[in-house]
mmCIF file of C-alpha atoms in Angstrom:
data_model
loop_
_atom_site.group_PDB
_atom_site.id
_atom_site.type_symbol
_atom_site.label_atom_id
_atom_site.label_comp_id
_atom_site.label_asym_id
_atom_site.label_seq_id
_atom_site.Cartn_x
_atom_site.Cartn_y
_atom_site.Cartn_z
ATOM 1 C CA MET A 1 -48.067 -81.932 99.759
ATOM 2 C CA LYS A 2 -46.990 -85.571 99.446
ATOM 3 C CA THR A 3 -47.736 -85.382 95.752
ATOM 4 C CA ILE A 4 -45.546 -82.291 95.357
ATOM 5 C CA ILE A 5 -42.663 -83.882 97.312
ATOM 6 C CA ALA A 6 -42.881 -87.022 95.203
ATOM 7 C CA ALA A 7 -42.815 -85.001 91.997
ATOM 8 C CA CYS A 8 -39.768 -83.051 93.147
ATOM 9 C CA SER A 9 -37.967 -86.238 94.134
ATOM 10 C CA GLN A 10 -38.712 -87.735 90.732
ATOM 11 C CA ASN A 11 -37.386 -84.593 88.988
ATOM 12 C CA LEU A 12 -34.184 -84.631 91.076
ATOM 13 C CA SER A 13 -33.622 -88.288 90.278
ATOM 14 C CA GLY A 14 -34.154 -87.586 86.600
ATOM 15 C CA SER A 15 -31.750 -84.624 86.673
ATOM 16 C CA ARG A 16 -29.126 -86.686 88.504
ATOM 17 C CA ALA A 17 -29.452 -89.440 85.926
ATOM 18 C CA SER A 18 -29.180 -86.906 83.063
ATOM 19 C CA ILE A 19 -26.009 -85.413 84.564
ATOM 20 C CA GLN A 20 -24.502 -88.860 85.027
ATOM 21 C CA THR A 21 -25.376 -89.768 81.443
ATOM 22 C CA ALA A 22 -23.808 -86.525 80.178
ATOM 23 C CA LEU A 23 -20.642 -87.162 82.182
ATOM 24 C CA ARG A 24 -20.354 -90.713 80.857
ATOM 25 C CA THR A 25 -20.821 -89.405 77.304
ATOM 26 C CA LEU A 26 -18.155 -86.736 77.858
ATOM 27 C CA LEU A 27 -15.696 -89.237 79.267
ATOM 28 C CA ALA A 28 -16.366 -91.577 76.347
ATOM 29 C CA VAL A 29 -15.261 -88.894 73.850
ATOM 30 C CA PRO A 30 -11.596 -89.528 72.936
ATOM 31 C CA TRP A 31 -9.260 -86.793 74.160
ATOM 32 C CA PRO A 32 -7.009 -85.185 71.556
ATOM 33 C CA SER A 33 -3.736 -87.015 71.226
ATOM 34 C CA GLN A 34 -0.337 -85.365 71.545
ATOM 35 C CA ARG A 35 -0.060 -85.570 67.768
ATOM 36 C CA ASP A 36 -3.374 -83.736 67.318
ATOM 37 C CA ILE A 37 -2.290 -80.989 69.715
ATOM 38 C CA GLY A 38 1.035 -80.677 67.891
ATOM 39 C CA SER A 39 -0.718 -80.362 64.518
ATOM 40 C CA ALA A 40 -3.033 -77.676 65.908
ATOM 41 C CA LEU A 41 -0.081 -75.685 67.282
ATOM 42 C CA GLN A 42 1.711 -75.944 63.945
ATOM 43 C CA LEU A 43 -1.366 -74.692 62.106
ATOM 44 C CA LEU A 44 -1.756 -71.759 64.506
ATOM 45 C CA ALA A 45 1.945 -70.875 64.148
ATOM 46 C CA VAL A 46 1.617 -70.691 60.363
ATOM 47 C CA LEU A 47 -1.673 -68.791 60.634
ATOM 48 C CA GLN A 48 -0.194 -66.038 62.819
ATOM 49 C CA TRP A 49 2.784 -65.713 60.458
ATOM 50 C CA VAL A 50 0.649 -65.392 57.325
ATOM 51 C CA LEU A 51 -1.716 -62.904 58.980
ATOM 52 C CA SER A 52 1.233 -60.873 60.292
ATOM 53 C CA PHE A 53 2.815 -60.531 56.866
ATOM 54 C CA LEU A 54 -0.405 -59.924 54.985
ATOM 55 C CA LEU A 55 -2.381 -57.775 57.426
ATOM 56 C CA LEU A 56 -0.323 -56.410 60.337
ATOM 57 C CA GLY A 57 0.988 -53.346 58.513
ATOM 58 C CA THR A 58 -2.317 -52.360 56.905
ATOM 59 C CA VAL A 59 -4.416 -52.988 60.025
ATOM 60 C CA SER A 60 -1.969 -51.030 62.207
ATOM 61 C CA LEU A 61 -2.042 -48.080 59.797
ATOM 62 C CA LEU A 62 -5.862 -48.014 59.708
ATOM 63 C CA LEU A 63 -6.064 -48.318 63.494
ATOM 64 C CA LEU A 64 -3.704 -45.380 64.038
ATOM 65 C CA ILE A 65 -5.697 -43.253 61.573
ATOM 66 C CA TYR A 66 -8.897 -44.134 63.423
ATOM 67 C CA LEU A 67 -7.372 -43.241 66.804
ATOM 68 C CA LEU A 68 -6.504 -39.782 65.482
ATOM 69 C CA PHE A 69 -10.219 -38.948 65.550
ATOM 70 C CA THR A 70 -10.851 -40.260 69.054
ATOM 71 C CA SER A 71 -9.895 -39.236 72.570
ATOM 72 C CA LEU A 72 -6.797 -41.431 72.179
ATOM 73 C CA TRP A 73 -5.355 -39.174 69.447
ATOM 74 C CA LEU A 74 -2.143 -38.680 71.430
ATOM 75 C CA ILE A 75 -1.104 -42.324 70.846
ATOM 76 C CA PRO A 76 -0.760 -42.089 67.025
ATOM 77 C CA VAL A 77 0.797 -38.621 67.324
ATOM 78 C CA LEU A 78 3.512 -39.877 69.677
ATOM 79 C CA TYR A 79 4.100 -42.946 67.506
ATOM 80 C CA LEU A 80 4.417 -40.768 64.395
ATOM 81 C CA ALA A 81 6.995 -38.664 66.224
ATOM 82 C CA TRP A 82 8.850 -41.850 67.132
ATOM 83 C CA ILE A 83 8.896 -43.061 63.503
ATOM 84 C CA ILE A 84 10.306 -39.711 62.349
ATOM 85 C CA PHE A 85 13.018 -39.910 65.015
ATOM 86 C CA ASP A 86 13.698 -43.577 64.204
ATOM 87 C CA TRP A 87 13.411 -43.252 60.399
ATOM 88 C CA ASP A 88 16.961 -44.354 59.518
ATOM 89 C CA THR A 89 17.201 -47.302 61.919
ATOM 90 C CA PRO A 90 16.087 -49.969 59.389
ATOM 91 C CA GLU A 91 18.993 -49.005 57.123
ATOM 92 C CA GLN A 92 21.470 -48.944 60.009
ATOM 93 C CA GLY A 93 21.327 -52.546 61.148
ATOM 94 C CA GLY A 94 17.793 -52.473 62.497
ATOM 95 C CA ARG A 95 16.879 -53.559 66.009
ATOM 96 C CA ARG A 96 17.319 -57.309 66.099
ATOM 97 C CA LEU A 97 15.996 -59.179 69.162
ATOM 98 C CA SER A 98 17.506 -62.597 69.821
ATOM 99 C CA CYS A 99 14.587 -63.618 72.072
ATOM 100 C CA LEU A 100 12.134 -63.182 69.183
ATOM 101 C CA ARG A 101 14.203 -65.443 66.931
ATOM 102 C CA ARG A 102 14.126 -68.139 69.605
ATOM 103 C CA TRP A 103 10.350 -68.157 70.078
ATOM 104 C CA THR A 104 8.914 -71.647 70.488
ATOM 105 C CA VAL A 105 6.272 -70.721 67.920
ATOM 106 C CA TRP A 106 8.935 -70.872 65.176
ATOM 107 C CA LYS A 107 9.625 -74.528 65.990
ATOM 108 C CA HIS A 108 5.956 -75.284 65.399
ATOM 109 C CA PHE A 109 6.165 -73.198 62.211
ATOM 110 C CA ARG A 110 9.179 -75.264 61.060
ATOM 111 C CA ASP A 111 7.513 -78.591 61.817
ATOM 112 C CA TYR A 112 4.331 -77.740 59.888
ATOM 113 C CA PHE A 113 6.036 -78.120 56.487
ATOM 114 C CA PRO A 114 8.689 -79.227 57.728
ATOM 115 C CA VAL A 115 11.636 -76.924 56.902
ATOM 116 C CA LYS A 116 15.217 -78.194 56.980
ATOM 117 C CA LEU A 117 18.557 -76.433 56.549
ATOM 118 C CA VAL A 118 21.461 -78.320 54.933
ATOM 119 C CA LYS A 119 25.074 -77.181 55.131
ATOM 120 C CA THR A 120 27.551 -78.209 52.433
ATOM 121 C CA HIS A 121 30.547 -75.983 53.282
ATOM 122 C CA ASP A 122 31.853 -73.997 56.235
ATOM 123 C CA LEU A 123 31.539 -70.221 56.450
ATOM 124 C CA SER A 124 34.415 -68.484 58.216
ATOM 125 C CA PRO A 125 33.453 -65.876 60.865
ATOM 126 C CA SER A 126 36.378 -63.763 59.674
ATOM 127 C CA ARG A 127 34.497 -62.770 56.519
ATOM 128 C CA ASN A 128 31.131 -61.312 55.484
ATOM 129 C CA TYR A 129 28.771 -62.986 53.008
ATOM 130 C CA ILE A 130 25.899 -62.287 50.659
ATOM 131 C CA ILE A 131 23.667 -65.342 50.441
ATOM 132 C CA GLY A 132 21.578 -65.585 47.285
ATOM 133 C CA SER A 133 18.233 -67.177 48.196
ATOM 134 C CA HIS A 134 16.364 -69.029 45.439
ATOM 135 C CA PRO A 135 13.561 -69.355 44.449
ATOM 136 C CA HIS A 136 11.318 -66.536 45.663
ATOM 137 C CA GLY A 137 8.110 -68.562 45.804
ATOM 138 C CA ILE A 138 5.022 -66.718 47.023
ATOM 139 C CA LEU A 139 5.956 -65.792 50.610
ATOM 140 C CA CYS A 140 9.648 -66.821 50.914
ATOM 141 C CA VAL A 141 8.921 -69.387 53.618
ATOM 142 C CA GLY A 142 12.291 -71.150 53.361
ATOM 143 C CA ALA A 143 14.309 -67.924 53.516
ATOM 144 C CA PHE A 144 12.340 -66.619 56.492
ATOM 145 C CA CYS A 145 12.453 -69.823 58.514
ATOM 146 C CA ASN A 146 16.158 -70.478 57.949
ATOM 147 C CA PHE A 147 17.677 -66.998 58.035
ATOM 148 C CA ILE A 148 15.374 -65.169 60.469
ATOM 149 C CA THR A 149 14.237 -67.744 63.014
ATOM 150 C CA GLY A 150 16.590 -69.958 64.954
ATOM 151 C CA SER A 151 14.375 -73.009 64.509
ATOM 152 C CA THR A 152 16.517 -74.775 61.882
ATOM 153 C CA GLY A 153 19.824 -74.230 63.671
ATOM 154 C CA PHE A 154 21.592 -71.750 61.401
ATOM 155 C CA GLU A 155 23.823 -70.434 64.192
ATOM 156 C CA GLU A 156 24.719 -73.986 65.243
ATOM 157 C CA LEU A 157 25.530 -75.075 61.688
ATOM 158 C CA PHE A 158 27.507 -71.910 60.990
ATOM 159 C CA PRO A 159 29.047 -70.847 64.327
ATOM 160 C CA GLY A 160 30.040 -67.203 64.509
ATOM 161 C CA ILE A 161 27.785 -66.194 61.596
ATOM 162 C CA ARG A 162 24.831 -63.824 62.057
ATOM 163 C CA SER A 163 22.151 -64.124 59.384
ATOM 164 C CA PHE A 164 19.964 -61.288 58.084
ATOM 165 C CA LEU A 165 17.275 -61.181 55.407
ATOM 166 C CA THR A 166 16.301 -58.333 53.088
ATOM 167 C CA THR A 167 12.767 -57.371 52.124
ATOM 168 C CA LEU A 168 10.999 -54.493 50.349
ATOM 169 C CA ALA A 169 11.911 -51.068 51.713
ATOM 170 C CA GLY A 170 8.243 -50.061 51.619
ATOM 171 C CA ASN A 171 7.459 -52.536 54.407
ATOM 172 C CA PHE A 172 9.452 -50.351 56.810
ATOM 173 C CA ARG A 173 7.124 -47.422 56.192
ATOM 174 C CA LEU A 174 4.197 -49.270 57.760
ATOM 175 C CA PRO A 175 3.652 -48.623 61.485
ATOM 176 C CA VAL A 176 4.172 -51.484 63.958
ATOM 177 C CA PHE A 177 5.012 -53.811 61.069
ATOM 178 C CA ARG A 178 8.436 -52.142 60.762
ATOM 179 C CA GLU A 179 9.167 -52.945 64.413
ATOM 180 C CA TYR A 180 8.111 -56.542 63.888
ATOM 181 C CA LEU A 181 10.398 -56.916 60.867
ATOM 182 C CA MET A 182 13.428 -55.286 62.471
ATOM 183 C CA SER A 183 13.133 -57.363 65.644
ATOM 184 C CA GLY A 184 13.624 -60.533 63.606
ATOM 185 C CA GLY A 185 16.640 -59.307 61.642
ATOM 186 C CA LEU A 186 14.957 -58.139 58.432
ATOM 187 C CA PHE A 187 16.031 -54.893 56.793
ATOM 188 C CA PRO A 188 15.441 -53.034 53.497
ATOM 189 C CA VAL A 189 16.935 -54.398 50.300
ATOM 190 C CA THR A 190 18.747 -51.132 49.586
ATOM 191 C CA ARG A 191 22.403 -50.352 48.900
ATOM 192 C CA ARG A 192 22.643 -48.282 52.054
ATOM 193 C CA ALA A 193 21.248 -50.979 54.336
ATOM 194 C CA ILE A 194 23.281 -53.813 52.819
ATOM 195 C CA GLY A 195 26.416 -51.684 52.762
ATOM 196 C CA TYR A 196 25.992 -50.804 56.438
ATOM 197 C CA LEU A 197 25.839 -54.457 57.515
ATOM 198 C CA LEU A 198 28.822 -55.390 55.357
ATOM 199 C CA SER A 199 31.019 -52.497 56.470
ATOM 200 C CA GLN A 200 29.904 -51.245 59.898
ATOM 201 C CA LYS A 201 29.097 -54.443 61.781
ATOM 202 C CA GLY A 202 32.474 -56.164 61.682
ATOM 203 C CA THR A 203 32.725 -59.667 60.209
ATOM 204 C CA GLY A 204 30.607 -62.793 60.479
ATOM 205 C CA ASN A 205 27.542 -61.213 58.840
ATOM 206 C CA ALA A 206 25.532 -63.152 56.236
ATOM 207 C CA VAL A 207 23.052 -61.021 54.302
ATOM 208 C CA ALA A 208 20.437 -63.155 52.531
ATOM 209 C CA ILE A 209 18.849 -61.619 49.430
ATOM 210 C CA VAL A 210 15.940 -63.194 47.546
ATOM 211 C CA ILE A 211 17.385 -62.164 44.208
ATOM 212 C CA GLY A 212 14.488 -63.086 41.922
ATOM 213 C CA GLY A 213 12.155 -60.755 43.792
ATOM 214 C CA ALA A 214 8.598 -59.978 42.798
ATOM 215 C CA ALA A 215 9.175 -60.766 39.121
ATOM 216 C CA GLU A 216 10.053 -64.342 40.012
ATOM 217 C CA SER A 217 6.938 -64.816 42.126
ATOM 218 C CA LEU A 218 4.751 -64.319 39.047
ATOM 219 C CA SER A 219 5.896 -67.645 37.585
ATOM 220 C CA CYS A 220 5.851 -69.544 40.868
ATOM 221 C CA ARG A 221 3.975 -72.840 40.671
ATOM 222 C CA PRO A 222 4.658 -76.501 41.533
ATOM 223 C CA GLY A 223 7.238 -78.185 39.336
ATOM 224 C CA VAL A 224 8.678 -74.930 37.987
ATOM 225 C CA THR A 225 12.411 -74.342 38.409
ATOM 226 C CA THR A 226 12.793 -70.989 36.648
ATOM 227 C CA LEU A 227 14.791 -68.160 38.213
ATOM 228 C CA ILE A 228 15.048 -64.456 37.358
ATOM 229 C CA LEU A 229 18.795 -63.960 37.641
ATOM 230 C CA LYS A 230 20.486 -63.269 34.297
ATOM 231 C CA ASN A 231 20.203 -59.478 34.581
ATOM 232 C CA ARG A 232 20.232 -59.260 38.388
ATOM 233 C CA LYS A 233 23.801 -58.123 39.086
ATOM 234 C CA GLY A 234 23.454 -55.505 41.798
ATOM 235 C CA PHE A 235 24.169 -58.026 44.548
ATOM 236 C CA VAL A 236 27.442 -58.976 42.815
ATOM 237 C CA ARG A 237 28.498 -55.336 42.635
ATOM 238 C CA MET A 238 27.767 -54.921 46.351
ATOM 239 C CA ALA A 239 29.789 -58.046 47.131
ATOM 240 C CA LEU A 240 32.775 -56.701 45.195
ATOM 241 C CA ARG A 241 32.631 -53.287 46.849
ATOM 242 C CA HIS A 242 32.759 -54.827 50.319
ATOM 243 C CA GLY A 243 34.751 -57.986 49.625
ATOM 244 C CA ALA A 244 31.836 -60.180 50.738
ATOM 245 C CA PHE A 245 31.883 -63.772 49.502
ATOM 246 C CA LEU A 246 28.894 -64.897 47.440
ATOM 247 C CA VAL A 247 27.011 -67.956 48.700
ATOM 248 C CA PRO A 248 24.278 -69.658 46.633
ATOM 249 C CA SER A 249 21.342 -71.319 48.378
ATOM 250 C CA PHE A 250 18.325 -73.141 46.991
ATOM 251 C CA SER A 251 15.085 -74.025 48.792
ATOM 252 C CA PHE A 252 13.743 -77.233 47.280
ATOM 253 C CA GLY A 253 9.961 -77.380 47.675
ATOM 254 C CA GLU A 254 9.398 -73.606 47.976
ATOM 255 C CA ASN A 255 7.272 -73.463 44.833
ATOM 256 C CA ASP A 256 5.021 -76.291 46.037
ATOM 257 C CA LEU A 257 3.411 -74.386 48.915
ATOM 258 C CA PHE A 258 0.709 -72.573 46.916
ATOM 259 C CA ARG A 259 -1.214 -72.843 43.671
ATOM 260 C CA GLN A 260 -1.187 -69.737 41.495
ATOM 261 C CA VAL A 261 -3.212 -68.553 38.549
ATOM 262 C CA VAL A 262 -0.411 -67.836 36.073
ATOM 263 C CA PHE A 263 -1.281 -65.462 33.238
ATOM 264 C CA GLU A 264 0.504 -65.871 29.941
ATOM 265 C CA GLU A 265 3.079 -63.323 28.812
ATOM 266 C CA GLY A 266 1.403 -60.695 26.660
ATOM 267 C CA SER A 267 -2.019 -61.024 28.305
ATOM 268 C CA TRP A 268 -3.684 -57.934 29.770
ATOM 269 C CA MET A 269 -3.659 -59.403 33.293
ATOM 270 C CA ARG A 270 0.060 -60.077 33.051
ATOM 271 C CA SER A 271 0.555 -56.501 31.899
ATOM 272 C CA ILE A 272 -1.335 -55.213 34.943
ATOM 273 C CA GLN A 273 0.813 -57.352 37.236
ATOM 274 C CA ARG A 274 4.006 -56.011 35.657
ATOM 275 C CA ARG A 275 2.900 -52.388 35.953
ATOM 276 C CA PHE A 276 1.840 -52.848 39.562
ATOM 277 C CA GLN A 277 5.198 -54.474 40.305
ATOM 278 C CA LYS A 278 7.117 -51.508 38.874
ATOM 279 C CA MET A 279 5.041 -48.975 40.834
ATOM 280 C CA MET A 280 4.746 -50.760 44.197
ATOM 281 C CA GLY A 281 7.752 -53.083 44.232
ATOM 282 C CA PHE A 282 5.710 -56.274 44.531
ATOM 283 C CA ALA A 283 3.421 -58.187 42.213
ATOM 284 C CA PRO A 284 -0.252 -58.952 42.979
ATOM 285 C CA CYS A 285 -0.406 -62.734 42.631
ATOM 286 C CA LEU A 286 -3.652 -64.685 42.474
ATOM 287 C CA PHE A 287 -2.811 -67.704 44.602
ATOM 288 C CA TYR A 288 -4.461 -70.067 47.035
ATOM 289 C CA GLY A 289 -3.465 -72.757 49.468
ATOM 290 C CA ARG A 290 -5.289 -74.858 52.011
ATOM 291 C CA GLY A 291 -8.134 -73.767 54.269
ATOM 292 C CA LEU A 292 -8.003 -73.354 58.025
ATOM 293 C CA THR A 293 -10.249 -76.297 58.882
ATOM 294 C CA SER A 294 -9.208 -78.786 56.205
ATOM 295 C CA CYS A 295 -6.281 -79.362 53.874
ATOM 296 C CA ARG A 296 -8.810 -80.289 51.182
ATOM 297 C CA SER A 297 -10.491 -76.886 51.229
ATOM 298 C CA ARG A 298 -9.071 -73.752 49.636
ATOM 299 C CA GLY A 299 -7.723 -70.871 51.656
ATOM 300 C CA PHE A 300 -4.702 -68.641 52.191
ATOM 301 C CA LEU A 301 -2.528 -70.997 54.253
ATOM 302 C CA PRO A 302 0.396 -72.790 52.580
ATOM 303 C CA TYR A 303 0.178 -76.511 51.953
ATOM 304 C CA ALA A 304 2.283 -78.698 54.226
ATOM 305 C CA ARG A 305 5.091 -79.577 51.819
ATOM 306 C CA PRO A 306 8.696 -80.227 52.893
ATOM 307 C CA ILE A 307 11.199 -77.435 52.219
ATOM 308 C CA THR A 308 14.919 -78.158 52.231
ATOM 309 C CA THR A 309 17.238 -75.174 51.962
ATOM 310 C CA VAL A 310 20.736 -76.177 50.853
ATOM 311 C CA VAL A 311 23.517 -73.625 51.396
ATOM 312 C CA GLY A 312 26.309 -74.068 48.848
ATOM 313 C CA GLU A 313 29.990 -73.349 48.494
ATOM 314 C CA PRO A 314 31.127 -69.712 48.880
ATOM 315 C CA VAL A 315 32.509 -67.935 45.837
ATOM 316 C CA ALA A 316 35.611 -65.967 46.895
ATOM 317 C CA VAL A 317 35.240 -62.295 45.965
ATOM 318 C CA PRO A 318 37.978 -59.616 46.142
ATOM 319 C CA LYS A 319 37.329 -56.150 47.513
ATOM 320 C CA VAL A 320 37.157 -53.630 44.664
ATOM 321 C CA GLU A 321 35.780 -50.201 45.507
ATOM 322 C CA ASN A 322 34.715 -49.381 41.938
ATOM 323 C CA PRO A 323 34.313 -52.693 40.082
ATOM 324 C CA SER A 324 34.127 -52.572 36.300
ATOM 325 C CA ARG A 325 31.240 -54.042 34.343
ATOM 326 C CA GLU A 326 33.516 -56.815 33.090
ATOM 327 C CA LEU A 327 34.498 -57.744 36.650
ATOM 328 C CA VAL A 328 30.870 -57.776 37.774
ATOM 329 C CA ASP A 329 29.929 -59.987 34.810
ATOM 330 C CA ARG A 330 32.773 -62.374 35.619
ATOM 331 C CA TYR A 331 31.730 -62.949 39.225
ATOM 332 C CA HIS A 332 28.080 -63.047 38.255
ATOM 333 C CA GLU A 333 28.926 -65.941 35.940
ATOM 334 C CA LEU A 334 30.932 -67.665 38.685
ATOM 335 C CA TYR A 335 27.945 -67.330 41.007
ATOM 336 C CA ILE A 336 25.568 -68.842 38.447
ATOM 337 C CA ARG A 337 27.932 -71.784 37.955
ATOM 338 C CA ALA A 338 28.053 -72.384 41.719
ATOM 339 C CA LEU A 339 24.253 -72.220 41.908
ATOM 340 C CA LEU A 340 23.802 -74.677 39.019
ATOM 341 C CA LYS A 341 26.289 -77.044 40.654
ATOM 342 C CA LEU A 342 24.411 -76.836 43.942
ATOM 343 C CA PHE A 343 21.082 -77.503 42.234
ATOM 344 C CA ASN A 344 22.284 -80.444 40.142
ATOM 345 C CA GLU A 345 24.075 -82.141 43.030
ATOM 346 C CA ASN A 346 21.025 -82.023 45.298
ATOM 347 C CA LYS A 347 17.897 -82.093 43.108
ATOM 348 C CA THR A 348 17.351 -85.863 43.233
ATOM 349 C CA LYS A 349 17.754 -85.858 47.031
ATOM 350 C CA TYR A 350 14.894 -83.436 47.608
ATOM 351 C CA GLY A 351 11.988 -84.290 45.360
ATOM 352 C CA LEU A 352 13.158 -83.597 41.811
ATOM 353 C CA THR A 353 14.239 -85.962 39.061
ATOM 354 C CA GLU A 354 17.505 -86.219 37.173
ATOM 355 C CA SER A 355 15.858 -84.697 34.097
ATOM 356 C CA ASP A 356 14.757 -81.509 35.941
ATOM 357 C CA GLU A 357 16.817 -78.501 34.959
ATOM 358 C CA LEU A 358 17.251 -75.055 36.456
ATOM 359 C CA HIS A 359 16.232 -72.382 33.946
ATOM 360 C CA ILE A 360 17.743 -68.929 34.437
ATOM 361 C CA LEU A 361 16.115 -65.941 32.748
#
């Protein structure tokens, strides 16, 4: 019995010593600093945004289809009925939620790159505006952060102005994803939707349009300053019909967020991209960024590169219900001049050299 008691005492002493050693080892490990925690939150904020835009619509659609064949079939049926009832809402101003735009997560999203908004001229709340957003980039990070979230202070810089952002109309056909988009102030890039905001919502509305669209994303890569704009005149016609002033904006650094495999014009892969773009409205780009665990690995997250969106001087536009082609061409040219002026006056401030030029195709 004494032998057993002695053995147990020895085991307890050994266990106590092991626990004490483990505790000392744990306490010796450095705790994450405030900077490390901030970096982790920024990475998570960007991760949820990328996953939302790339997967939320598709995953929600597949989930609802799956539920149709389960005992929970009533959920997708009721949601389908809701979508039918709510079909026109995206083109009638949407369902913007101010609380979503003020989420703290967007501040972490902003600080990851970081994203900055620069004002060069005032915008009067007594008028409506169409803001041309350039360049498209891969995922339009600058346009989203500045015109959809409140993290860069758009409403403080331009008091009395409400900003909206257009995106592909097809995105509003995807379940759940449509609600997510509308809650932030996104709406379809259609004549009906843009016309509604410029005519039925009073004044003080700024509709941001990424004019280059999917075609521009195909040539997106670091160091490239090429825009698809020469034959994009629909936004000018809309501005004339509603008397909305045209405002150029340029996001310096947008094309530096990802690396893309760019196929030469005339190649069969480029041809496939073009055909897909015409059928679906967006182009399948082969791009990569950083990985989740390391900025040196490859993945689908954007690189942390500064983005500075500069909003330029408004181009005064008269209200003409049926503008002629000559009038549209005239104000299109005035807009291009304002954009070139904005680019040349700010390029050396935000990462480009004096010799860099803006090429418009």
